[in-house]
Coordinates of C-alpha atoms in Angstrom, one line a residue:
G1 CA 0.0 0.0 0.0
K2 CA 1.0 3.6 -0.5
M3 CA 1.3 6.3 2.1
S4 CA -1.8 8.4 2.5
A5 CA -1.5 12.1 1.8
S6 CA -3.5 12.6 5.0
N7 CA -2.1 12.8 8.5
H8 CA -4.8 10.4 9.6
F9 CA -4.5 6.7 10.1
A10 CA -5.8 4.8 7.1
V11 CA -6.1 1.2 6.1
T12 CA -4.0 0.5 3.0
D13 CA -3.9 -3.3 2.7
L14 CA -6.0 -6.3 3.8
H15 CA -4.4 -9.7 3.3
T16 CA -6.4 -12.9 3.6
P17 CA -5.5 -16.6 3.4
D18 CA -6.7 -16.7 -0.3
P19 CA -4.3 -14.7 -2.5
S20 CA -7.1 -14.0 -4.9
E21 CA -9.1 -12.3 -2.2
H22 CA -7.2 -9.4 -0.8
A23 CA -7.5 -5.7 -1.1
G24 CA -5.1 -2.7 -1.2
N25 CA -5.3 1.0 -1.6
E26 CA -3.8 1.9 -5.0
N27 CA -3.9 5.7 -4.6
E28 CA -3.8 8.3 -1.9
N29 CA -7.4 8.0 -0.9
E30 CA -7.7 7.6 2.8
V31 CA -9.9 4.4 2.8
P32 CA -10.7 1.5 0.5
Q33 CA -13.7 1.9 -1.7
A34 CA -16.6 -0.6 -2.2
K35 CA -16.8 -0.1 -5.9
V36 CA -14.6 -2.7 -7.7
D37 CA -13.7 -2.1 -11.4
S38 CA -10.6 -1.3 -13.4
S39 CA -10.5 2.3 -12.2
A40 CA -11.4 1.6 -8.5
P41 CA -8.8 2.7 -6.0
F42 CA -9.5 -0.3 -3.8
A43 CA -9.0 -3.4 -5.9
A44 CA -9.3 -7.1 -4.9
G45 CA -7.8 -10.1 -6.7
E46 CA -8.7 -11.4 -10.1
S47 CA -12.2 -12.3 -9.1
P48 CA -13.2 -9.7 -6.6
T49 CA -16.4 -10.3 -4.7
L50 CA -15.4 -8.4 -1.6
N51 CA -17.4 -10.9 0.5
Y52 CA -14.3 -12.0 2.4
V53 CA -13.1 -8.5 2.7
R54 CA -16.4 -7.3 4.1
S55 CA -16.6 -10.2 6.5
T56 CA -13.1 -9.7 7.7
L57 CA -13.5 -5.9 8.2
A58 CA -16.9 -6.5 9.9
G59 CA -15.0 -8.6 12.5
G60 CA -12.6 -5.6 12.9
V61 CA -15.6 -3.4 13.5
L62 CA -17.0 -5.6 16.2
C63 CA -13.6 -5.9 17.9
S64 CA -13.4 -2.1 18.5
K65 CA -14.9 0.6 20.7
C66 CA -15.0 3.3 18.2
V67 CA -18.0 5.3 17.0
L68 CA -17.9 6.6 13.4
G69 CA -18.8 10.1 12.4
K70 CA -21.7 11.0 10.1
N71 CA -21.3 9.5 6.6
G72 CA -18.1 7.7 7.6
T73 CA -16.3 10.9 8.4
R74 CA -13.9 11.5 11.3
E75 CA -15.9 14.6 12.4
G76 CA -17.6 13.7 15.6
A77 CA -16.0 10.2 15.6
I78 CA -15.0 8.8 19.0
G79 CA -12.2 6.3 19.7
N80 CA -8.7 5.1 19.0
P81 CA -7.3 6.3 15.6
T82 CA -6.2 2.7 14.7
E83 CA -9.7 1.3 15.3
L84 CA -11.3 4.3 13.6
S85 CA -9.3 3.5 10.4
I86 CA -10.6 -0.1 10.4
I87 CA -14.2 1.0 10.8
R88 CA -13.9 3.6 8.1
A89 CA -12.4 1.0 5.8
A90 CA -15.3 -1.3 6.5
Y91 CA -17.8 1.5 6.0
F92 CA -16.4 2.4 2.6
A93 CA -16.2 -1.3 1.6
G94 CA -19.9 -1.5 2.0
V95 CA -20.3 -2.7 5.6
D96 CA -23.2 -1.2 7.5
T97 CA -21.1 -0.7 10.7
D98 CA -24.0 0.5 12.9
Q99 CA -26.2 -2.5 11.8
V100 CA -23.4 -5.0 12.4
K101 CA -23.0 -3.8 16.0
K102 CA -26.8 -4.1 16.5
D103 CA -27.0 -7.6 15.0
A104 CA -24.0 -8.9 17.0
P105 CA -24.4 -7.3 20.5
L106 CA -21.3 -7.2 22.7
I107 CA -21.4 -9.8 25.5
N108 CA -17.9 -9.2 27.1
E109 CA -14.4 -8.1 26.3
V110 CA -10.7 -8.2 27.1
P111 CA -9.6 -4.6 26.7
F112 CA -6.4 -3.8 24.9
D113 CA -3.2 -3.6 26.9
S114 CA 0.3 -2.8 25.7
E115 CA 1.6 -5.7 27.8
Y116 CA -0.2 -8.5 26.0
K117 CA -0.9 -6.4 22.8
F118 CA -4.3 -7.6 21.8
M119 CA -8.0 -6.9 22.3
A120 CA -10.8 -9.5 22.3
T121 CA -14.6 -9.1 22.2
V122 CA -17.3 -11.7 22.6
H123 CA -20.5 -11.4 20.5
E124 CA -23.6 -13.2 19.5
A125 CA -23.1 -14.9 16.1
V126 CA -24.3 -13.3 12.9
Q127 CA -24.9 -15.6 9.9
E128 CA -23.6 -13.1 7.3
I129 CA -20.3 -12.6 9.1
D130 CA -19.7 -15.8 11.0
G131 CA -21.5 -18.5 9.1
D132 CA -23.3 -21.3 10.8
V133 CA -22.5 -21.2 14.5
P134 CA -24.3 -23.3 17.1
E135 CA -26.8 -21.5 19.3
D136 CA -25.0 -22.4 22.4
Q137 CA -21.8 -20.7 21.4
Y138 CA -20.5 -17.1 21.1
V139 CA -18.1 -15.8 18.6
V140 CA -14.8 -14.3 19.8
H141 CA -13.2 -11.6 17.7
V142 CA -9.5 -10.8 18.4
K143 CA -7.2 -8.3 16.9
G144 CA -3.6 -7.5 17.9
A145 CA 0.1 -7.8 17.2
P146 CA 0.3 -10.3 14.3
D147 CA 3.2 -12.3 15.7
R148 CA 1.2 -12.8 19.0
M149 CA -1.9 -13.7 17.1
L150 CA -0.1 -16.3 15.0
A151 CA 1.1 -17.9 18.3
Y152 CA -2.5 -18.2 19.5
C153 CA -3.9 -19.6 16.2
A154 CA -4.4 -23.3 15.4
N155 CA -5.6 -22.8 11.9
Q156 CA -6.8 -20.2 9.4
A157 CA -10.1 -19.5 7.7
K158 CA -10.8 -20.3 4.0
S159 CA -13.5 -17.7 3.3
G160 CA -13.8 -15.5 6.4
L161 CA -16.3 -17.7 8.1
V162 CA -15.6 -19.5 11.3
G163 CA -17.4 -22.7 10.8
D164 CA -15.4 -25.9 11.0
E165 CA -15.8 -26.6 7.3
N166 CA -14.1 -23.3 6.4
K167 CA -10.9 -23.9 8.3
E168 CA -7.5 -25.1 7.0
A169 CA -4.0 -25.6 8.2
L170 CA -2.2 -22.4 9.3
D171 CA 0.3 -21.3 6.8
R172 CA 2.6 -19.6 9.2
K173 CA 5.4 -19.0 6.7
F174 CA 3.0 -17.2 4.4
W175 CA 1.8 -14.9 7.1
I176 CA 5.3 -14.1 8.4
E177 CA 6.4 -13.2 4.9
Q178 CA 3.4 -10.9 4.5
I179 CA 4.0 -9.3 7.9
A180 CA 7.6 -8.6 6.9
V181 CA 6.7 -7.1 3.6
L182 CA 4.0 -4.8 5.0
S183 CA 6.1 -3.8 8.0
S184 CA 9.1 -2.9 5.8
H185 CA 6.9 -0.2 4.2
G186 CA 6.3 1.4 7.6
L187 CA 2.7 0.0 7.9
R188 CA 1.2 -0.9 11.3
V189 CA 0.0 -4.5 10.9
L190 CA -2.7 -6.1 12.9
G191 CA -3.7 -9.7 12.9
L192 CA -7.5 -10.5 12.9
C193 CA -8.7 -13.7 14.4
R194 CA -11.9 -15.4 15.4
A195 CA -13.1 -18.4 17.4
T196 CA -16.2 -19.8 19.0
V197 CA -16.6 -20.5 22.7
P198 CA -19.5 -22.1 24.7
K199 CA -21.8 -19.5 26.2
S200 CA -21.3 -21.1 29.6
E201 CA -17.6 -19.8 29.5
V202 CA -18.6 -16.2 29.4
K203 CA -20.5 -14.3 32.0
V204 CA -21.8 -10.8 31.1
D205 CA -21.0 -9.4 34.6
E206 CA -17.5 -10.9 35.0
D207 CA -14.3 -9.3 33.8
L208 CA -12.4 -11.4 31.2
G209 CA -8.6 -11.3 31.7
P210 CA -6.1 -11.8 29.0
A211 CA -5.9 -15.5 30.0
F212 CA -9.2 -15.9 28.2
V213 CA -7.2 -15.7 25.0
N214 CA -3.6 -16.6 25.9
G215 CA -4.0 -18.8 28.9
R216 CA -5.5 -21.9 27.3
G217 CA -2.3 -23.8 27.0
E218 CA -2.5 -24.4 23.3
P219 CA -3.4 -22.4 20.1
W220 CA -7.2 -22.3 19.5
L221 CA -8.0 -19.2 17.4
T222 CA -8.6 -19.1 13.6
F223 CA -6.5 -16.6 11.7
V224 CA -8.7 -14.5 9.4
G225 CA -6.3 -11.9 7.9
L226 CA -3.9 -9.1 8.2
C227 CA -4.9 -5.4 8.2
A228 CA -2.2 -2.9 7.3
I229 CA -2.6 0.6 8.5
M230 CA -0.6 3.7 7.6
D231 CA 0.1 6.0 10.4
P232 CA 1.6 8.8 8.3
P233 CA 4.2 11.1 9.9
R234 CA 3.1 14.7 9.9
P235 CA 5.1 16.7 7.4
E236 CA 6.0 19.2 10.1
C237 CA 7.2 16.3 12.3
V238 CA 9.9 15.2 9.8
Q239 CA 11.1 18.8 9.5
A240 CA 11.0 19.2 13.3
I241 CA 13.2 16.1 13.8
K242 CA 15.7 17.5 11.3
E243 CA 15.7 20.8 13.1
A244 CA 16.0 18.9 16.5
H245 CA 19.1 17.0 15.2
G246 CA 20.7 20.3 14.2
A247 CA 20.1 21.6 17.7
G248 CA 21.9 18.6 19.3
V249 CA 18.6 16.8 20.0
R250 CA 18.6 13.1 19.6
V251 CA 15.1 11.7 18.9
C252 CA 14.3 8.2 20.1
M253 CA 11.2 6.2 19.3
I254 CA 9.6 3.6 21.6
T255 CA 6.7 1.8 20.1
G256 CA 4.6 -1.3 20.4
D257 CA 4.8 -1.9 16.6
H258 CA 6.6 -4.6 14.8
K259 CA 10.4 -4.3 14.6
D260 CA 10.3 -3.8 10.8
T261 CA 7.5 -1.3 11.0
A262 CA 9.4 0.7 13.7
T263 CA 12.6 0.6 11.6
A264 CA 10.9 1.8 8.5
I265 CA 9.1 4.6 10.2
G266 CA 12.4 5.5 11.9
H267 CA 14.0 5.9 8.4
M268 CA 11.0 7.9 7.2
L269 CA 11.4 10.3 10.1
G270 CA 15.2 10.5 10.0
I271 CA 15.6 8.8 13.4
V272 CA 17.4 5.8 12.0
D273 CA 20.5 6.4 9.9
E274 CA 24.0 5.1 9.4
D275 CA 25.1 6.3 12.8
F276 CA 22.4 4.5 14.8
S277 CA 21.7 0.7 14.6
E278 CA 18.4 -0.8 13.6
A279 CA 15.6 -1.2 16.1
L280 CA 15.8 -3.3 19.3
T281 CA 12.8 -5.3 20.5
G282 CA 11.4 -5.4 24.0
A283 CA 12.3 -9.1 24.2
E284 CA 16.0 -8.2 23.4
L285 CA 15.9 -5.6 26.0
D286 CA 14.6 -8.0 28.6
E287 CA 17.6 -10.3 28.0
M288 CA 20.1 -7.5 28.6
S289 CA 21.8 -6.7 31.8
D290 CA 21.7 -3.1 33.0
D291 CA 25.2 -2.5 31.8
Q292 CA 24.4 -3.9 28.4
L293 CA 21.3 -1.8 28.2
R294 CA 23.2 1.3 29.0
A295 CA 25.4 0.6 26.0
A296 CA 22.5 -0.2 23.8
V297 CA 20.5 3.0 24.5
M298 CA 23.5 5.0 23.4
S299 CA 23.7 3.3 20.0
H300 CA 20.0 2.6 19.2
S301 CA 17.2 5.1 18.7
V302 CA 14.3 2.9 17.9
F303 CA 12.8 0.3 20.3
A304 CA 10.0 -1.9 19.0
R305 CA 7.5 -4.2 20.8
A306 CA 8.3 -2.3 24.0
S307 CA 6.5 -2.8 27.2
P308 CA 5.9 -0.2 29.9
Q309 CA 8.7 -1.9 31.9
N310 CA 11.0 -1.5 29.0
K311 CA 10.3 2.2 28.9
I312 CA 11.3 2.6 32.6
R313 CA 14.5 0.7 32.0
I314 CA 15.4 2.8 29.0
V315 CA 14.9 6.0 30.9
N316 CA 17.0 4.7 33.8
A317 CA 19.7 3.5 31.5
L318 CA 19.9 6.9 29.8
Q319 CA 20.0 8.6 33.2
A320 CA 22.8 6.3 34.3
E321 CA 24.7 7.4 31.2
G322 CA 24.5 11.0 32.4
Q323 CA 21.5 11.9 30.2
V324 CA 18.5 13.9 31.3
A325 CA 15.6 11.8 30.2
G326 CA 12.2 12.9 29.1
M327 CA 9.3 10.6 28.1
T328 CA 6.0 11.1 26.4
G329 CA 3.0 8.9 27.1
D330 CA -0.7 8.8 27.0
G331 CA -1.8 5.5 28.7
V332 CA -2.2 4.4 32.3
N333 CA 0.8 2.1 31.9
D334 CA 3.0 5.0 30.8
A335 CA 2.6 6.7 34.2
P336 CA 5.6 5.0 35.9
A337 CA 7.9 5.9 33.0
L338 CA 6.6 9.5 33.0
K339 CA 7.4 9.7 36.7
A340 CA 10.8 8.1 36.3
A341 CA 11.8 10.6 33.6
D342 CA 13.3 13.9 34.4
M343 CA 10.6 15.5 32.3
G344 CA 7.3 13.5 31.7
V345 CA 5.1 14.8 29.0
A346 CA 1.5 13.6 28.7
M347 CA -0.7 13.9 25.6
G348 CA -3.4 16.5 26.0
K349 CA -5.9 15.1 23.5
E350 CA -5.3 11.3 23.7
G351 CA -3.8 11.1 27.2
T352 CA -5.5 9.5 30.1
D353 CA -6.0 11.4 33.4
V354 CA -3.5 9.1 35.1
A355 CA -0.8 10.0 32.5
R356 CA -1.5 13.7 32.8
E357 CA -1.3 13.5 36.6
A358 CA 2.1 11.7 36.4
A359 CA 3.6 14.2 33.9
E360 CA 5.3 17.5 34.5
M361 CA 4.0 18.9 31.3
I362 CA 1.0 18.3 29.0
L363 CA 1.3 18.6 25.2
A364 CA -2.0 20.2 24.2
D365 CA -1.9 19.3 20.5
D366 CA -0.1 15.9 20.7
N367 CA 2.3 17.2 18.1
F368 CA 6.1 16.5 18.2
A369 CA 6.8 19.7 16.3
T370 CA 5.4 21.7 19.2
I371 CA 8.1 20.2 21.5
V372 CA 10.8 21.4 19.1
V373 CA 9.2 24.9 19.2
A374 CA 9.2 24.6 23.0
I375 CA 12.9 23.8 22.9
K376 CA 13.5 26.8 20.8
E377 CA 11.5 29.0 23.1
G378 CA 13.4 27.6 26.1
R379 CA 16.6 28.6 24.5
V380 CA 15.3 32.0 23.8
V381 CA 14.3 32.5 27.4
W382 CA 17.7 31.3 28.6
D383 CA 19.6 33.5 26.2
N384 CA 17.4 36.5 27.0
L385 CA 17.8 36.0 30.7
R386 CA 21.6 36.3 30.2
K387 CA 21.1 39.4 28.0
V388 CA 19.0 41.0 30.8
L389 CA 21.9 40.4 33.2
L390 CA 24.3 41.8 30.6
V391 CA 22.3 45.0 30.4
N392 CA 21.3 45.6 34.0
T393 CA 24.5 44.5 35.8
P394 CA 26.9 47.0 34.1
I395 CA 24.4 49.8 34.7
N396 CA 24.1 49.0 38.4
N397 CA 27.8 48.4 38.8
A398 CA 28.7 51.6 36.9
Q399 CA 26.6 53.6 39.3
G400 CA 28.6 52.4 42.3
L401 CA 31.9 52.7 40.5
T402 CA 31.2 56.2 39.4
V403 CA 30.6 57.3 43.0
L404 CA 33.6 55.2 44.3
F405 CA 36.1 56.4 41.7
G406 CA 34.8 59.9 41.9
L407 CA 35.8 59.9 45.6
I408 CA 39.2 58.4 44.8
F409 CA 40.0 61.0 42.1
G410 CA 38.7 63.9 44.0
L411 CA 35.4 64.3 42.1
E412 CA 33.3 63.7 45.2
K413 CA 31.2 66.8 44.5
T414 CA 30.2 65.4 41.1
A415 CA 29.0 62.0 42.4
L416 CA 25.6 60.9 41.3
T417 CA 22.8 61.9 43.6
A418 CA 20.6 59.3 45.3
I419 CA 17.7 60.5 43.1
Q420 CA 19.7 60.0 39.9
I421 CA 20.8 56.5 41.0
L422 CA 17.2 55.6 41.9
Y423 CA 16.0 56.9 38.5
S424 CA 18.6 55.0 36.6
N425 CA 17.6 51.8 38.4
L426 CA 13.9 52.2 38.1
I427 CA 13.5 53.8 34.7
C428 CA 16.6 53.2 32.6
A429 CA 17.7 49.8 33.7
V430 CA 14.2 48.4 34.1
T431 CA 13.0 49.7 30.7
L432 CA 16.0 48.5 28.8
G433 CA 16.1 45.2 30.6
M434 CA 12.4 44.5 30.0
V435 CA 12.7 44.8 26.2
T436 CA 15.8 42.7 26.2
A437 CA 13.8 40.0 27.9
V438 CA 11.4 39.8 24.9
E439 CA 14.1 39.7 22.3
P440 CA 13.1 37.3 19.5
A441 CA 15.2 34.2 18.7
E442 CA 18.6 34.9 17.2
E443 CA 19.5 33.6 13.8
G444 CA 20.8 30.0 14.1
I445 CA 19.7 29.4 17.6
M446 CA 18.6 25.9 16.7
S447 CA 22.0 25.1 15.3
M448 CA 23.7 25.7 18.6
P449 CA 24.8 23.0 21.0
P450 CA 22.6 22.8 24.2
R451 CA 24.1 24.0 27.4
V452 CA 25.8 21.6 29.7
V453 CA 23.7 20.5 32.6
G454 CA 24.9 22.0 35.9
K455 CA 26.6 25.0 34.3
R456 CA 26.0 28.3 36.1
L457 CA 23.8 30.9 34.5
I458 CA 26.7 33.3 34.7
G459 CA 29.7 31.5 33.4
R460 CA 33.3 32.7 33.1
F461 CA 32.8 34.5 29.8
L462 CA 29.4 36.0 30.6
F463 CA 31.0 37.3 33.8
L464 CA 33.9 38.7 31.7
R465 CA 31.4 40.4 29.3
I466 CA 29.6 41.9 32.3
M467 CA 32.9 43.2 33.7
I468 CA 34.0 44.6 30.4
G469 CA 30.7 46.4 30.1
T470 CA 30.9 47.6 33.7
I471 CA 34.5 48.9 33.4
T472 CA 34.0 50.5 30.0
L473 CA 30.8 52.3 31.0
S474 CA 32.2 53.4 34.4
T475 CA 35.5 54.6 32.8
C476 CA 33.6 56.6 30.2
V477 CA 31.3 58.2 32.7
I478 CA 34.1 59.3 35.0
G479 CA 36.3 60.2 32.0
S480 CA 33.6 62.5 30.5
V481 CA 33.2 64.3 33.8
Y482 CA 36.9 64.6 34.1
I483 CA 37.2 66.1 30.6
L484 CA 34.4 68.4 31.3
R485 CA 35.9 69.6 34.5
N486 CA 39.3 70.3 32.9
S487 CA 38.1 71.8 29.7
D488 CA 38.5 75.4 31.0
K489 CA 41.4 75.4 33.6
E490 CA 40.9 79.0 34.4
A491 CA 37.3 78.6 35.3
D492 CA 36.2 78.6 38.9
F493 CA 34.8 75.2 39.8
E494 CA 31.9 76.5 41.8
N495 CA 30.8 79.6 39.8
E496 CA 31.8 79.4 36.2
V497 CA 30.2 77.8 33.2
Y498 CA 30.9 74.2 34.1
T499 CA 29.3 74.1 37.5
L500 CA 28.8 71.2 39.8
R501 CA 25.2 70.8 38.6
K502 CA 26.4 70.5 35.0
Q503 CA 29.0 67.9 35.9
R504 CA 26.2 65.9 37.6
A505 CA 24.2 66.2 34.5
M506 CA 27.2 65.0 32.5
A507 CA 27.6 61.9 34.7
F508 CA 23.9 61.2 34.7
N509 CA 23.4 61.4 30.9
A510 CA 26.6 59.6 30.1
L511 CA 25.5 56.7 32.3
D512 CA 22.0 56.3 30.9
F513 CA 22.9 56.9 27.3
G514 CA 25.8 54.6 27.7
A515 CA 23.4 52.0 29.0
I516 CA 21.5 52.3 25.7
S517 CA 24.8 51.3 23.9
V518 CA 25.1 48.3 26.3
C519 CA 21.5 47.3 25.4
L520 CA 22.0 47.6 21.7
S521 CA 25.2 45.4 21.8
A522 CA 23.6 42.9 24.2
R523 CA 20.7 42.2 21.8
F524 CA 22.8 39.7 19.9
S525 CA 25.0 37.2 21.8
Y526 CA 27.4 36.4 19.0
L527 CA 26.1 38.3 15.9
S528 CA 27.5 41.7 15.3
S529 CA 25.3 44.7 16.1
F530 CA 27.1 46.7 13.4
H531 CA 24.4 45.4 11.0
P532 CA 21.0 46.4 9.7
R533 CA 19.6 43.6 11.7
I534 CA 19.8 45.8 14.7
F535 CA 16.8 47.8 13.3
K536 CA 14.7 44.7 12.9
G537 CA 12.9 42.2 15.1
N538 CA 12.4 43.8 18.5
I539 CA 10.6 47.1 17.7
A540 CA 9.9 47.4 21.5
C541 CA 13.6 48.0 22.0
W542 CA 13.5 51.2 19.9
Y543 CA 10.4 52.3 21.7
S544 CA 12.1 51.9 25.0
I545 CA 15.2 53.7 23.8
A546 CA 13.0 56.6 22.6
I547 CA 11.2 56.6 26.0
V548 CA 14.5 56.7 27.9
S549 CA 15.9 59.4 25.7
V550 CA 12.9 61.6 26.0
L551 CA 12.8 61.2 29.8
Q552 CA 16.5 62.0 29.9
I553 CA 16.0 65.2 28.0
F554 CA 13.0 66.0 30.2
T555 CA 14.9 65.6 33.4
T556 CA 17.8 67.5 32.0
Y557 CA 16.1 70.6 30.7
T558 CA 12.9 71.0 32.8
P559 CA 13.8 73.8 35.2
I560 CA 12.1 72.6 38.4
V561 CA 12.8 68.9 37.8
N562 CA 16.5 69.3 36.9
Q563 CA 17.4 71.7 39.6
Y564 CA 15.2 70.8 42.6
I565 CA 14.7 67.1 42.1
F566 CA 17.9 65.9 40.2
S567 CA 20.2 68.7 41.4
Q568 CA 21.6 69.2 37.9
D569 CA 21.7 71.7 35.2
G570 CA 21.1 71.7 31.4
M571 CA 23.6 70.3 28.9
D572 CA 25.4 72.3 26.1
G573 CA 26.6 71.0 22.7
F574 CA 30.1 70.1 24.1
M575 CA 28.5 67.9 26.8
W576 CA 26.3 66.2 24.3
G577 CA 29.3 65.5 22.2
L578 CA 31.0 63.8 25.2
T579 CA 27.8 61.8 25.7
G580 CA 27.9 60.6 22.1
G581 CA 31.5 59.7 22.5
V582 CA 30.6 57.6 25.6
M583 CA 27.9 55.8 23.6
A584 CA 30.3 55.1 20.7
I585 CA 33.1 53.9 22.9
V586 CA 30.9 51.6 25.0
F587 CA 29.2 50.1 21.9
T588 CA 32.5 49.6 20.1
V589 CA 34.3 48.0 23.0
M590 CA 31.5 45.5 23.6
E591 CA 31.4 44.6 19.9
I592 CA 35.1 44.0 19.9
E593 CA 34.7 41.7 22.9
K594 CA 32.0 39.9 20.9
A595 CA 34.2 39.5 17.9
V596 CA 37.2 38.2 19.9
R597 CA 34.9 35.7 21.7
C598 CA 33.5 34.4 18.4
Y599 CA 37.1 34.1 17.1
L600 CA 38.1 32.1 20.1
K601 CA 35.1 29.9 19.8
S602 CA 35.7 29.2 16.1
S603 CA 39.3 28.3 16.9
G604 CA 38.2 25.7 19.4
S605 CA 38.7 27.5 22.6
D606 CA 36.2 27.0 25.5
T607 CA 34.4 30.3 25.8
D608 CA 32.0 28.9 28.4
D609 CA 29.1 29.8 26.2
H610 CA 26.7 27.4 24.5
E611 CA 25.8 29.8 21.7
L612 CA 28.4 28.8 19.1
G613 CA 29.3 25.8 17.1
V614 CA 27.1 22.9 16.0
F615 CA 26.7 19.8 18.2
D616 CA 26.8 16.5 16.3
P617 CA 23.7 14.6 17.5
H618 CA 25.0 11.4 16.0
Q619 CA 28.2 11.1 17.8
N620 CA 28.4 7.8 19.7
P621 CA 28.3 7.8 22.6
A622 CA 26.6 11.1 23.2
P623 CA 28.4 13.5 25.6
K624 CA 27.6 13.5 29.3
G625 CA 24.7 15.7 30.3
T626 CA 22.6 14.9 27.2
H627 CA 19.0 15.9 27.8
L628 CA 16.3 13.5 26.8
T629 CA 13.0 15.3 26.2
P630 CA 9.7 14.0 24.9
S631 CA 7.9 14.1 21.6
G632 CA 4.3 14.2 20.7
A633 CA 4.6 12.9 17.2
S634 CA 2.9 9.7 16.2
Q635 CA 4.8 6.7 17.4
L636 CA 7.6 8.8 19.0
N637 CA 8.2 8.4 22.6
L638 CA 11.5 9.8 23.5
V639 CA 13.7 12.7 22.4
E640 CA 17.2 13.0 23.7
L641 CA 18.5 16.5 24.1
S642 CA 22.2 16.8 24.7
K643 CA 22.6 19.7 26.8

């Protein structure tokens, strides 16, 4: 069968014991069609009657708990996507799904569980579907993992009916070959089986455990056919995984599907490649010691036929390797793994209440691409927090150093007043810091290696950047006042043109306008701000600069405000020239530091920053501290994020 263009589950193939009676989707239509002719998208063998097809699909309808939408649509439909695809296939193959359920009322059931991987329902017999069944017997419909189903089957049906005259020897080799072919195309394959049981064995008010099917000691079911379902990856999911790999994110898939199906889907999604081995099965994991499993999880990214216990062991093994593990899940059985993971993510749409309670986060749209977006946003938040520190800390430090060094160099009378310092903190620093916090993602942020777990928010080089900003801004502020004070050596300090109030105005404006330069440079962690990009992206930054500038002019020239509140005087052209020089020097020095840091990083030096360079997600083994974070994509369960 071919992949559907839709993102919905869709039946693509139905294989029966009779090679002349099978069906397959030959185009991109979501479901098989009932009409059979040379142009039909859903074609059966050389003599298509669709009787067997309809009978087999009708059994799939009974062995489900789905409710189809109006006219066979998904709108308003209720239930599991896999079951829904079978019911839709039956509907469009001509099966009256509602009538079938009325004619064969449900007596009891064995609900599906990922541990035993099948579901069974017990019904009253229907002549058109089941053939001649004695009145004292019920019909059991079972669907599940085909390899498990074959183990429970004693024979196979000839024509889709369960009567003794329609049974023949089970051709196990034929079915195994068909399973391998279908699975290799990335199709989810289900085995459909039937049997009859005496009515005395089944009580309506008693729960049927899995032993009702697999605890009889010998095979007893009749194999009816294989149903292949395409669970097409969302287009955005494939792109998201590619983006995740570029960001140092390793995506792992844990699924209950057949090994070949899981491997094929892994190739489709870009999870399995030449660097990571083929899928491991849950049975293979069970045979491994903890040490062997630790090695296996670092070289395998796809795990098939996995049980809930396997998920917990995988998470523990990754954590033992120094990884930070995240897990997605939607079922009750996923809750322990969600708890064990460092970050448990439950599905918002398909997830159970138990899974959501066990998780730290809920994925509202069940879409893996959303997690990659969240990773990107997390990086933006982390980077912007560092940028806020890079803006606010030099401003605050420069205030103190201006006062301190003013005292040291005999400029104590020109020190910033308490009101000026308070204003710079509450207006200038807060305004510029706030807009830096909402800076959009930098170009290439998803091609950067994740940060190492446990590293401080302020590392060596961020501390160095803060100190460079602090020293440069402080030096420029003090220097501008010193130049102003000595510009007319004959002038009397207290009474001539450059009075104490003007020097305070000089220090105040040099500090706050210099802070604007710090803000402009800090907007980009490693890209140069000497670029037109500085005028794009964060328009709020320019609004804040305008606000700060207008308020500075207001406090400088408004008579009552500048003299009686800020204890300063107006500025002349020479003083504004010094202020412009402060801005230029601060901006240039911080840009030079950025260029040197980028050069050191490109030459292989450890700059203590995570911003530069591309992490190879396929290195084996992954570095210590790798994050494992979850996905919401179809059939994806784990994402490993080296951080």
